[in-house]
GROMACS .gro file of C-alpha atoms in nm:
model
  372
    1UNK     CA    1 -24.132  -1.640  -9.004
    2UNK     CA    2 -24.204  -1.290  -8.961
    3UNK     CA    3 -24.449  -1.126  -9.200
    4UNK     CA    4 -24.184  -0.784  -9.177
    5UNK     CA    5 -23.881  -0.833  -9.342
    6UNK     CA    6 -23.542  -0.841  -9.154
    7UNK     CA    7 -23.356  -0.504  -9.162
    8UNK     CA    8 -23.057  -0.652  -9.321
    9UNK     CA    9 -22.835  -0.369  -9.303
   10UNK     CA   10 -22.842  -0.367  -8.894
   11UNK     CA   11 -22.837  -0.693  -8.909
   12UNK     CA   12 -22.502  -0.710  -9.119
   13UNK     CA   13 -22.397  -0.487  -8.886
   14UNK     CA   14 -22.438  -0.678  -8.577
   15UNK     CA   15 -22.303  -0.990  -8.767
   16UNK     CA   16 -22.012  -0.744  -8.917
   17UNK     CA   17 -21.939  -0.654  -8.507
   18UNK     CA   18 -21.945  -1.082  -8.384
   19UNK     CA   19 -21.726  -1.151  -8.667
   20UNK     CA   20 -21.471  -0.914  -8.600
   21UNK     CA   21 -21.452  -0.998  -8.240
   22UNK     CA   22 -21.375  -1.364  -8.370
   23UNK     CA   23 -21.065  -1.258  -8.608
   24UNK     CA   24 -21.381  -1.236  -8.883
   25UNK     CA   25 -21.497  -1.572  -8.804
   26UNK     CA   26 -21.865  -1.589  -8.720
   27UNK     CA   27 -22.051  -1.971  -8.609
   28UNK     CA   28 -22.439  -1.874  -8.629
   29UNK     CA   29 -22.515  -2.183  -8.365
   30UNK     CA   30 -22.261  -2.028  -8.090
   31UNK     CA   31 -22.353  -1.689  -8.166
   32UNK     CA   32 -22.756  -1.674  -8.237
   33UNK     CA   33 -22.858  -1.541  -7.927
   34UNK     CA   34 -22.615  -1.291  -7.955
   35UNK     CA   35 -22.739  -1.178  -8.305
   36UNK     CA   36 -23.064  -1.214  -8.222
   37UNK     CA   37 -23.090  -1.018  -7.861
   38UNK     CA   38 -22.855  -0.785  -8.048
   39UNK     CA   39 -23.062  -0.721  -8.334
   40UNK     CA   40 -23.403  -0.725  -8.117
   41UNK     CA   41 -23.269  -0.412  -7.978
   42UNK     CA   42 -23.097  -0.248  -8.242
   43UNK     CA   43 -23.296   0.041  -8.389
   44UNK     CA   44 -23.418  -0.125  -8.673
   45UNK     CA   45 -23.674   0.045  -8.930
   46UNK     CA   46 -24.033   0.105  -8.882
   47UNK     CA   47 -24.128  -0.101  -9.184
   48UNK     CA   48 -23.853  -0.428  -9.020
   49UNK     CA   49 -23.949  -0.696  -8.813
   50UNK     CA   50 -23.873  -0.631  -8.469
   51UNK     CA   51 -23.824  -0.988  -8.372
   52UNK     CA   52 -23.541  -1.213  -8.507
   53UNK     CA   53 -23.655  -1.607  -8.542
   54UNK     CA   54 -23.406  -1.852  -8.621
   55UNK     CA   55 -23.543  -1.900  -8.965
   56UNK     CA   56 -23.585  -1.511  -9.043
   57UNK     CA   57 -23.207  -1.519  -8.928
   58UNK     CA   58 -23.086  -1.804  -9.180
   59UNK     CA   59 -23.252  -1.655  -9.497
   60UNK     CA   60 -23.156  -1.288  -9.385
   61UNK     CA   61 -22.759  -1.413  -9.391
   62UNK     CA   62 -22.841  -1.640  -9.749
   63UNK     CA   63 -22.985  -1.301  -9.873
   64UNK     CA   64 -22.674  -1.077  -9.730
   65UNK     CA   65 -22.400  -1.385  -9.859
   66UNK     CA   66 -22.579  -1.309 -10.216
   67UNK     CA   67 -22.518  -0.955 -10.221
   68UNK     CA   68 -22.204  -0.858 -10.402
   69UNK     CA   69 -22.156  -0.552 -10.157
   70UNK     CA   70 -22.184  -0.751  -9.859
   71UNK     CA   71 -21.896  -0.793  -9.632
   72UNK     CA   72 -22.014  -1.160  -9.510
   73UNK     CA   73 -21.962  -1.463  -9.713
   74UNK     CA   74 -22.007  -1.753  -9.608
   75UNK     CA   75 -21.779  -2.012  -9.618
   76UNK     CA   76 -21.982  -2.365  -9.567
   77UNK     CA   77 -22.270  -2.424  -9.346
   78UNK     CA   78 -22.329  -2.190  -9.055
   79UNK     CA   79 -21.986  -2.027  -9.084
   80UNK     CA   80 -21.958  -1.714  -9.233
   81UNK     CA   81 -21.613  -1.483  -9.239
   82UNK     CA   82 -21.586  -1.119  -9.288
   83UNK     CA   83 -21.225  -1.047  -9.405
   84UNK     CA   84 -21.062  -0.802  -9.133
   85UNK     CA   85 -20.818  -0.661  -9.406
   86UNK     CA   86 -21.043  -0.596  -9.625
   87UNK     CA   87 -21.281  -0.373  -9.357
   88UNK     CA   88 -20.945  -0.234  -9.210
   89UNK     CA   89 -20.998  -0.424  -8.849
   90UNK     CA   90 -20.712  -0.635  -8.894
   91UNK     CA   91 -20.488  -0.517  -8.600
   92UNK     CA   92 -20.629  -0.816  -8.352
   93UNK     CA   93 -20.509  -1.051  -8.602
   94UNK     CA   94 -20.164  -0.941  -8.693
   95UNK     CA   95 -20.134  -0.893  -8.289
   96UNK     CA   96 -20.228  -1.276  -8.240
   97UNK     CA   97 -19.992  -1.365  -8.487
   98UNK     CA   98 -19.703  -1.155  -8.340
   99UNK     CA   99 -19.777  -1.295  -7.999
  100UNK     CA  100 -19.736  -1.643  -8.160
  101UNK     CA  101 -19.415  -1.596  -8.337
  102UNK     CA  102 -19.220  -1.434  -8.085
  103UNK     CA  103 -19.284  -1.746  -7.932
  104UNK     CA  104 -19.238  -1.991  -8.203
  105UNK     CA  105 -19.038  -1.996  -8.504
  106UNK     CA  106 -19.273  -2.293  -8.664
  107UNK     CA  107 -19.631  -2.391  -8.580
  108UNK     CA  108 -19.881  -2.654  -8.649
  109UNK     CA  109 -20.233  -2.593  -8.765
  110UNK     CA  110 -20.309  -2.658  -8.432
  111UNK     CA  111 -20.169  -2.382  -8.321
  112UNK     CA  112 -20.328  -2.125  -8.563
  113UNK     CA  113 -20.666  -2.315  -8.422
  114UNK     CA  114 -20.636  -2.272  -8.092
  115UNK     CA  115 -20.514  -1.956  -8.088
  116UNK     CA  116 -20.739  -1.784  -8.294
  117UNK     CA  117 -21.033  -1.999  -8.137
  118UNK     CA  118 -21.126  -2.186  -8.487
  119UNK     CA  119 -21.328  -2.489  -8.575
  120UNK     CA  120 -21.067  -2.759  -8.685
  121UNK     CA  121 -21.213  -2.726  -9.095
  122UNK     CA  122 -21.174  -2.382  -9.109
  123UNK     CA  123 -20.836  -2.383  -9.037
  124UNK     CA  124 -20.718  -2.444  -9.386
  125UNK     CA  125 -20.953  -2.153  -9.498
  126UNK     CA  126 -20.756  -1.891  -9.211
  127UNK     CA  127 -20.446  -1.993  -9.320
  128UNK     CA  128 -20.453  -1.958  -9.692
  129UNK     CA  129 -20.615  -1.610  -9.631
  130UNK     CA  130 -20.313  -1.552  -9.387
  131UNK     CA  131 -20.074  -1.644  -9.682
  132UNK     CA  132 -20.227  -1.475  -9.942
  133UNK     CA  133 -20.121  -1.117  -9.759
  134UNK     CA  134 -19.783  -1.264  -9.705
  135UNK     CA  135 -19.822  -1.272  -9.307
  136UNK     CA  136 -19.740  -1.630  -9.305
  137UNK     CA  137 -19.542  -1.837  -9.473
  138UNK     CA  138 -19.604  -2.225  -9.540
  139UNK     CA  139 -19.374  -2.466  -9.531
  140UNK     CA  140 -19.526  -2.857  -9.670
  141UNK     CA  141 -19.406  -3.115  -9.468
  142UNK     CA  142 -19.513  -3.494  -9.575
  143UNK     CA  143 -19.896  -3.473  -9.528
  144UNK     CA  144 -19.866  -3.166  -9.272
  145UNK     CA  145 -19.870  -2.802  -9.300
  146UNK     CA  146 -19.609  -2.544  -9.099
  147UNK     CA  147 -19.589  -2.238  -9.063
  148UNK     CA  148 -19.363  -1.916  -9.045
  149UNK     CA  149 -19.370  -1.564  -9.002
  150UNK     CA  150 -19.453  -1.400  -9.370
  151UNK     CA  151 -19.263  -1.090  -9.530
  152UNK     CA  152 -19.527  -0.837  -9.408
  153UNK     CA  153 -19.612  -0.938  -9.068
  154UNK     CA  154 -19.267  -0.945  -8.974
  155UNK     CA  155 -19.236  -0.583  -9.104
  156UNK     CA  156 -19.463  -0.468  -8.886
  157UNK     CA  157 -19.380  -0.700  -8.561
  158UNK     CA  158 -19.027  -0.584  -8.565
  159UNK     CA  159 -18.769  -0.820  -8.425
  160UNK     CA  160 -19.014  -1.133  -8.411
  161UNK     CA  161 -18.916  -1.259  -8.757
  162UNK     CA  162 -18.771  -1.651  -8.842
  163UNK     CA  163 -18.438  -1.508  -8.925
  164UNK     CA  164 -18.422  -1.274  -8.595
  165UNK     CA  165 -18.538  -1.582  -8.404
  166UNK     CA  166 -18.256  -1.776  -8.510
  167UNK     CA  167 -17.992  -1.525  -8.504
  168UNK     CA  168 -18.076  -1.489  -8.125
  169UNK     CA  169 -18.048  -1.845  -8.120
  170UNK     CA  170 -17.714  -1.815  -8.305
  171UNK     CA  171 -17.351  -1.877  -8.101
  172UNK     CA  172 -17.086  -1.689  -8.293
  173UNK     CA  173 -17.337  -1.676  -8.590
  174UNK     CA  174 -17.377  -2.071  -8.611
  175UNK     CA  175 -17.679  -2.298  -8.474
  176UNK     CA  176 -17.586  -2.696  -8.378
  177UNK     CA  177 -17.838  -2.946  -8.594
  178UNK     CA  178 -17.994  -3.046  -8.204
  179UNK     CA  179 -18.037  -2.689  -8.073
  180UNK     CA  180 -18.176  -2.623  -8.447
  181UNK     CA  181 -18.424  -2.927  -8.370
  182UNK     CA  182 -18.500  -2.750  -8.008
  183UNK     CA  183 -18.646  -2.382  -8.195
  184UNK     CA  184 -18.797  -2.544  -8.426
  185UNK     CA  185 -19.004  -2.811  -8.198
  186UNK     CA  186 -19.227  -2.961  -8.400
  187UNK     CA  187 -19.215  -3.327  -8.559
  188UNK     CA  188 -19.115  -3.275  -8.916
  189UNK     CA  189 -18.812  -3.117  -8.821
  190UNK     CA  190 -18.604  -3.241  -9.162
  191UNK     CA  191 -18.866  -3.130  -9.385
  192UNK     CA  192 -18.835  -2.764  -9.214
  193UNK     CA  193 -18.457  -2.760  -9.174
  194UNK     CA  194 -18.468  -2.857  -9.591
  195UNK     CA  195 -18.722  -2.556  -9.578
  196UNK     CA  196 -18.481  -2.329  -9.393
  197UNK     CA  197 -18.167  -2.374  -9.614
  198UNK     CA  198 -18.387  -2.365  -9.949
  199UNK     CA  199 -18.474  -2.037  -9.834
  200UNK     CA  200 -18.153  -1.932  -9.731
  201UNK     CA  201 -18.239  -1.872  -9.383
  202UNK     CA  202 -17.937  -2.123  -9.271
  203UNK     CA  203 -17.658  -2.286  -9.414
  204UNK     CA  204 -17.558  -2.690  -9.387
  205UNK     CA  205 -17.180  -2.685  -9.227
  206UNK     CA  206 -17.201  -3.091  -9.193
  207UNK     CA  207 -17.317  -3.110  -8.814
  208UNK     CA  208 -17.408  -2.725  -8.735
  209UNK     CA  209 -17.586  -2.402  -8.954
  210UNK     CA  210 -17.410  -2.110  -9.070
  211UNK     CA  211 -17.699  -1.845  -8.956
  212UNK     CA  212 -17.745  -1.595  -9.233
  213UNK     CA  213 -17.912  -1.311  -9.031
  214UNK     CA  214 -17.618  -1.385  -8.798
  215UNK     CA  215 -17.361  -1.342  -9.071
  216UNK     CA  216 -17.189  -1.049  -8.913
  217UNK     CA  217 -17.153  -1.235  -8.582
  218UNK     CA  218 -16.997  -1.514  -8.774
  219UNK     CA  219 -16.726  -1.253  -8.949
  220UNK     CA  220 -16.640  -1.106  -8.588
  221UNK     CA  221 -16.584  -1.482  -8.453
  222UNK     CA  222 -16.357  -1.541  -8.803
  223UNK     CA  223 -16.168  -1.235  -8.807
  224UNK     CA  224 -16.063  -1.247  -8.431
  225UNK     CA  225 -15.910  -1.593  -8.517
  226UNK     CA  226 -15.731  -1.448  -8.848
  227UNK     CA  227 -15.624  -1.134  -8.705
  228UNK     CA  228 -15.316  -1.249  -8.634
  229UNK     CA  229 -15.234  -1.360  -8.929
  230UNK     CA  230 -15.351  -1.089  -9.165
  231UNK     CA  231 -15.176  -0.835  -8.930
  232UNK     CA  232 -14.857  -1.024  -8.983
  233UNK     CA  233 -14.929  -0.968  -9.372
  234UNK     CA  234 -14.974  -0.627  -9.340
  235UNK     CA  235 -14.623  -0.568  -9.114
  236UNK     CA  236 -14.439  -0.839  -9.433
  237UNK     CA  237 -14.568  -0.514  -9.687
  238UNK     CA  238 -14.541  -0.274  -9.514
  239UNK     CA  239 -14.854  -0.206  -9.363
  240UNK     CA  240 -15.042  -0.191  -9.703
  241UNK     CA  241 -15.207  -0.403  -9.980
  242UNK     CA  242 -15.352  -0.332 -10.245
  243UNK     CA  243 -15.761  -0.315 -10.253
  244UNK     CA  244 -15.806  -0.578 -10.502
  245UNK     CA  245 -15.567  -0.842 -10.324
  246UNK     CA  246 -15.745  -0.800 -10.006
  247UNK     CA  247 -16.025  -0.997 -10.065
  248UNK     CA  248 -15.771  -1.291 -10.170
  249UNK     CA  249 -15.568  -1.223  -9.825
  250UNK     CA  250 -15.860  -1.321  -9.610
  251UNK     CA  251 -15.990  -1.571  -9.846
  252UNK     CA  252 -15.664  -1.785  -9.735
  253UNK     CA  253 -15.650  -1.699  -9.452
  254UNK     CA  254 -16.006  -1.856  -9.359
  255UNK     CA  255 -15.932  -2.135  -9.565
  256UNK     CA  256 -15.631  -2.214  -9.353
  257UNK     CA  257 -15.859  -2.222  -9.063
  258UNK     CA  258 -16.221  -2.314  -9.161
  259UNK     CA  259 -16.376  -2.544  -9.390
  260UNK     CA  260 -16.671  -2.290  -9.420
  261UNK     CA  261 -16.604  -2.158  -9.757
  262UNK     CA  262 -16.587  -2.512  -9.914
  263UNK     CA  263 -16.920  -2.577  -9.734
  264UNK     CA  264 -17.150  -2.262  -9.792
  265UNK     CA  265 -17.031  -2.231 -10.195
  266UNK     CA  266 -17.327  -2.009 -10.214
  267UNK     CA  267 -17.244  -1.762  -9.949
  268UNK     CA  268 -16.850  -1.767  -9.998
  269UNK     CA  269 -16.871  -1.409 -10.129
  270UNK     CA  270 -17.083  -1.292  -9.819
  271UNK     CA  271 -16.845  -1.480  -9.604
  272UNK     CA  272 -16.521  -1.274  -9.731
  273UNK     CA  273 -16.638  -0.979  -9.763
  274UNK     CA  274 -16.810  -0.974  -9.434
  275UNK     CA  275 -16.464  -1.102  -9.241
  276UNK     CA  276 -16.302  -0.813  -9.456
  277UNK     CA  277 -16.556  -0.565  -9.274
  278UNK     CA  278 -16.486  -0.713  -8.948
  279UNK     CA  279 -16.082  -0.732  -8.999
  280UNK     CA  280 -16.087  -0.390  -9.096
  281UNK     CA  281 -16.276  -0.287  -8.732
  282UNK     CA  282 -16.060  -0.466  -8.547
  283UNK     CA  283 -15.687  -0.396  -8.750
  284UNK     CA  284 -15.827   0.001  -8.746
  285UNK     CA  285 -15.750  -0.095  -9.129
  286UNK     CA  286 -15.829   0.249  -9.416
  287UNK     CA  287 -16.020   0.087  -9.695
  288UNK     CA  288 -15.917   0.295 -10.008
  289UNK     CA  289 -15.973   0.289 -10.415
  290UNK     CA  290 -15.634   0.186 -10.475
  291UNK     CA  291 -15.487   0.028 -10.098
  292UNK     CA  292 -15.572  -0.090  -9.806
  293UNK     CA  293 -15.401   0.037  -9.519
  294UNK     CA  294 -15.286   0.044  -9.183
  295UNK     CA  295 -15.319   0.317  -9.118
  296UNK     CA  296 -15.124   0.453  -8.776
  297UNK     CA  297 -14.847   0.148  -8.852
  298UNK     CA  298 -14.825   0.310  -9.197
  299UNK     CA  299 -14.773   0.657  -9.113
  300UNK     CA  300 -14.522   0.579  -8.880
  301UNK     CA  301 -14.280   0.391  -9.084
  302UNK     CA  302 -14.311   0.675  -9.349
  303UNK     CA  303 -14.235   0.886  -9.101
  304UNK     CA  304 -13.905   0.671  -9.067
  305UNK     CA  305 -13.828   0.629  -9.377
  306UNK     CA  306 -13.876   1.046  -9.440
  307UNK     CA  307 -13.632   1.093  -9.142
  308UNK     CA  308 -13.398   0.844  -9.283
  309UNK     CA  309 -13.379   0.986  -9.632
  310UNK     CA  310 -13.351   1.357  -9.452
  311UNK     CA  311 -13.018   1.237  -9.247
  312UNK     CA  312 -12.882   1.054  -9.553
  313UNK     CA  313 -12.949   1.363  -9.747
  314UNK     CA  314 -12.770   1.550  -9.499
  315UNK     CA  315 -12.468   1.323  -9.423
  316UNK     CA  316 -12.373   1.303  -9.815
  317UNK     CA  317 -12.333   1.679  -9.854
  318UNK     CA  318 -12.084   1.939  -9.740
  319UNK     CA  319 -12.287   2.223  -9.810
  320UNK     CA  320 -12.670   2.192  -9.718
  321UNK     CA  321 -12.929   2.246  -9.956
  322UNK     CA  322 -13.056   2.664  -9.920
  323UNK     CA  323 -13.400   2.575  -9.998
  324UNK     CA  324 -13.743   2.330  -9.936
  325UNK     CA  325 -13.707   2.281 -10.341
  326UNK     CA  326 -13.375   2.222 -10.289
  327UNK     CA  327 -13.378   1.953 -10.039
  328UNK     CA  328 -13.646   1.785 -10.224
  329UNK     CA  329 -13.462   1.754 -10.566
  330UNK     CA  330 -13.165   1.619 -10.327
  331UNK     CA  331 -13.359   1.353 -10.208
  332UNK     CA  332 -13.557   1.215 -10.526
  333UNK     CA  333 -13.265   0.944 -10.578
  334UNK     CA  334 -13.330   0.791 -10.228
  335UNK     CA  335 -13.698   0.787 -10.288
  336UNK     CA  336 -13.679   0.683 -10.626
  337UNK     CA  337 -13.474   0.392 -10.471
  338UNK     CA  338 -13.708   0.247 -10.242
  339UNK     CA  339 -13.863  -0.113 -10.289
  340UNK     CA  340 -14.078  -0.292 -10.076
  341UNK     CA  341 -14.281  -0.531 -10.272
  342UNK     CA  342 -14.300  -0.670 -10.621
  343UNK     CA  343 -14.573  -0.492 -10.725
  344UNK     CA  344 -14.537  -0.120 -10.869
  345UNK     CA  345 -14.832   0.010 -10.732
  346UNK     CA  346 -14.740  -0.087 -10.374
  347UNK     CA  347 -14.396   0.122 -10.438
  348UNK     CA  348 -14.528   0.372 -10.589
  349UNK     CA  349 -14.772   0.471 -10.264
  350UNK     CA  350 -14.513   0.433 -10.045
  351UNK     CA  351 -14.270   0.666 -10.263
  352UNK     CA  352 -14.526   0.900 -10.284
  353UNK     CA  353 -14.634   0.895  -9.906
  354UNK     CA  354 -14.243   0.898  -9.793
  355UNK     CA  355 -14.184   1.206 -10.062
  356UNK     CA  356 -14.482   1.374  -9.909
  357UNK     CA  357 -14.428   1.334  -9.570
  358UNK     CA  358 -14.016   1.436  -9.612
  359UNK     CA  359 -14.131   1.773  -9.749
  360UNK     CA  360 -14.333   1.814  -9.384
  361UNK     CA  361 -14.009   1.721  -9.222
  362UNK     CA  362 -13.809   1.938  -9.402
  363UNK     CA  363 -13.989   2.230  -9.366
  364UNK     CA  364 -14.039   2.146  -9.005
  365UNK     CA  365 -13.667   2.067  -8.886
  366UNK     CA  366 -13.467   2.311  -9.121
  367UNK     CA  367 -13.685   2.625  -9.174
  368UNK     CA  368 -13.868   2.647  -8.892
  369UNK     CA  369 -14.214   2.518  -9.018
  370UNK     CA  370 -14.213   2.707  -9.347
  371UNK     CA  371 -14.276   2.520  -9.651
  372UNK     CA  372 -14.224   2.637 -10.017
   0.00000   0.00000   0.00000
């Protein structure tokens, strides 16, 4: 041993630099050359040893482990670990990891040791350090470990996350149980599925997965086979219903056709409101307060029913009204009259839309576009 001590802050240095080029891992036997032909050239101080034995090396990294400012610690014997996040070098690691789950949606332990080039008993160690910052997530499986992307890695690798991984795995929003087996690829597969629908990631539909990320998808696939049907609704009222009875519209309508809301009880909301989104895309349907309309179908059977009332107005008199006013108060009875559903609120809009609209037509057909 070397009568000068070691310069221990060029030495942490060094150590720091082998560590971080191992994702913070550093194995003294692999790397003592290194650290020592490193450190035998380093500019070390007058008053250091310039040489670097094996033994100065070993009490140099006890004495660095033992100080509380010290980025090393060591972790058993020969193995010490600088945490990356913590010295703000963590970009290799979180790159790794992306690499791996846009690859995977699960791995093995395995897989987090060969990748990031580990000895098999520091595995454990890497990965509770990876879960602790929330860029994995574990999932227990009988005596095995899994993993899955965590919250914050998949913010910052984009569209690499579980749930993206399975929505592009998704056919009209839904995942077979085999083709669910095939992403996930590993042997526990029941004990991840369970770990997958406890999270809410998928949904059991007895022999296939509702996809949650892929929820919309689903709602396109359902609306385009309820379409139909809800259209025909629409035409039976008049092209409008009001807001509050949509949601019960579509809600039998996909339960005349799917036994999805009886299966996902937890998602049924989602499920509706979702296929309500995607009905009103494709029906061109106007989403208001009060009613629910369609919209173009709507405006032209007021416009119907305003040149109706008009020509009845008309037809009953000898004399013609002299004035917009006029032909308005004429007409109130035959608006007033009008029915088209049960409910008030549904006659009511149409009254006022018909009332509205034969004031346009008025003023447009008997004085010339001028309205009082």
């Amino acid at each position: 041993m070397s009568l000068l001590p070691v310069d221990t802050d060029a030495l942490e240095d060094i150590c720091r630099s082998v560590a971080m080029a191992n994702y913070g891992f550093l194995y003294v036997t692999d790397k003592r050359g290194t650290i020592q032909n490193r450190y035998e050239s380093a500019d070390t101080g007058t008053l250091n040893a310039r040489n670097l034995s094996t033994s100065d090396l070993k009490k140099a990294l006890r004495d660095l482990t033992e100080d509380e400012f010290s980025d090393l610690e060591q972790i058993r014997d020969g193995v010490y670990y600088v945490d990356t996040f913590s010295v703000g070098s963590s970009d290799a690691v979180t790159n790794e990891l992306t690499s791996v789950f846009s690859q995977r949606i699960v791995i093995t332990s395995e897989t987090l040791r060969s990748r990031f080039d580990l000895a098999i008993d520091d595995v454990d160690y890497f990965a509770s350090e990876l879960e602790s910052r929330d860029l994995v997530a574990r999932i227990t499986a009988g005596e095995r470990d899994y993993y899955t992307i965590g919250p914050r890695l998949k913010e910052h690798a984009g569209n690499v996350g579980l749930d993206s991984q399975l929505e592009r795995k998704a056919a009209r929003g839904k995942i077979s149980h085999s083709d669910l087996e095939k992403v996930i690829d590993v042997a526990a597969t029941t004990d991840v599925i369970r770990y997958l629908e406890q999270e809410g990631f998928v949904v059991d539909l007895d022999g296939e997965y509702l996809v949650k990320s892929a929820l919309d998808e689903f709602a396109r696939y359902v609306a385009s086979e309820t379409e139909d049907a809800v259209e025909s609704h629409f035409e039976g009222s008049q092209y409008l219903v009001p807001t509050p009875e949509f949601p019960g519209v579509v809600r039998s309508e996909i339960e005349a056709r799917f036994d999805v809301l009886s299966q996902a009880h937890g998602m049924q909301e989602e499920i509706v409101e979702a296929t309500q989104d995607a009905l009103a895309d494709r029906l061109d349907l106007e989403v208001g307060r009060e009613m629910v309309v369609m919209r173009d179908e709507f405006d032209s059977y007021v416009d119907g029913e305003a040149r109706r009332v008009l020509t009845d107005v008309k037809s009953e008199r000898d004399v013609l009204p002299a004035s917009p006013t006029e032909f308005e108060e004429a007409a109130t009875e035959h608006v007033e009259e009008m029915q088209v559903s049960n409910d008030p609120s549904v006659n009511r809009h149409v009254r006022d839309a018909v009332a509205e609209r034969y004031a346009d037509v008025v003023a447009e057909q008997e004085f010339g576009g001028v309205d009082s």
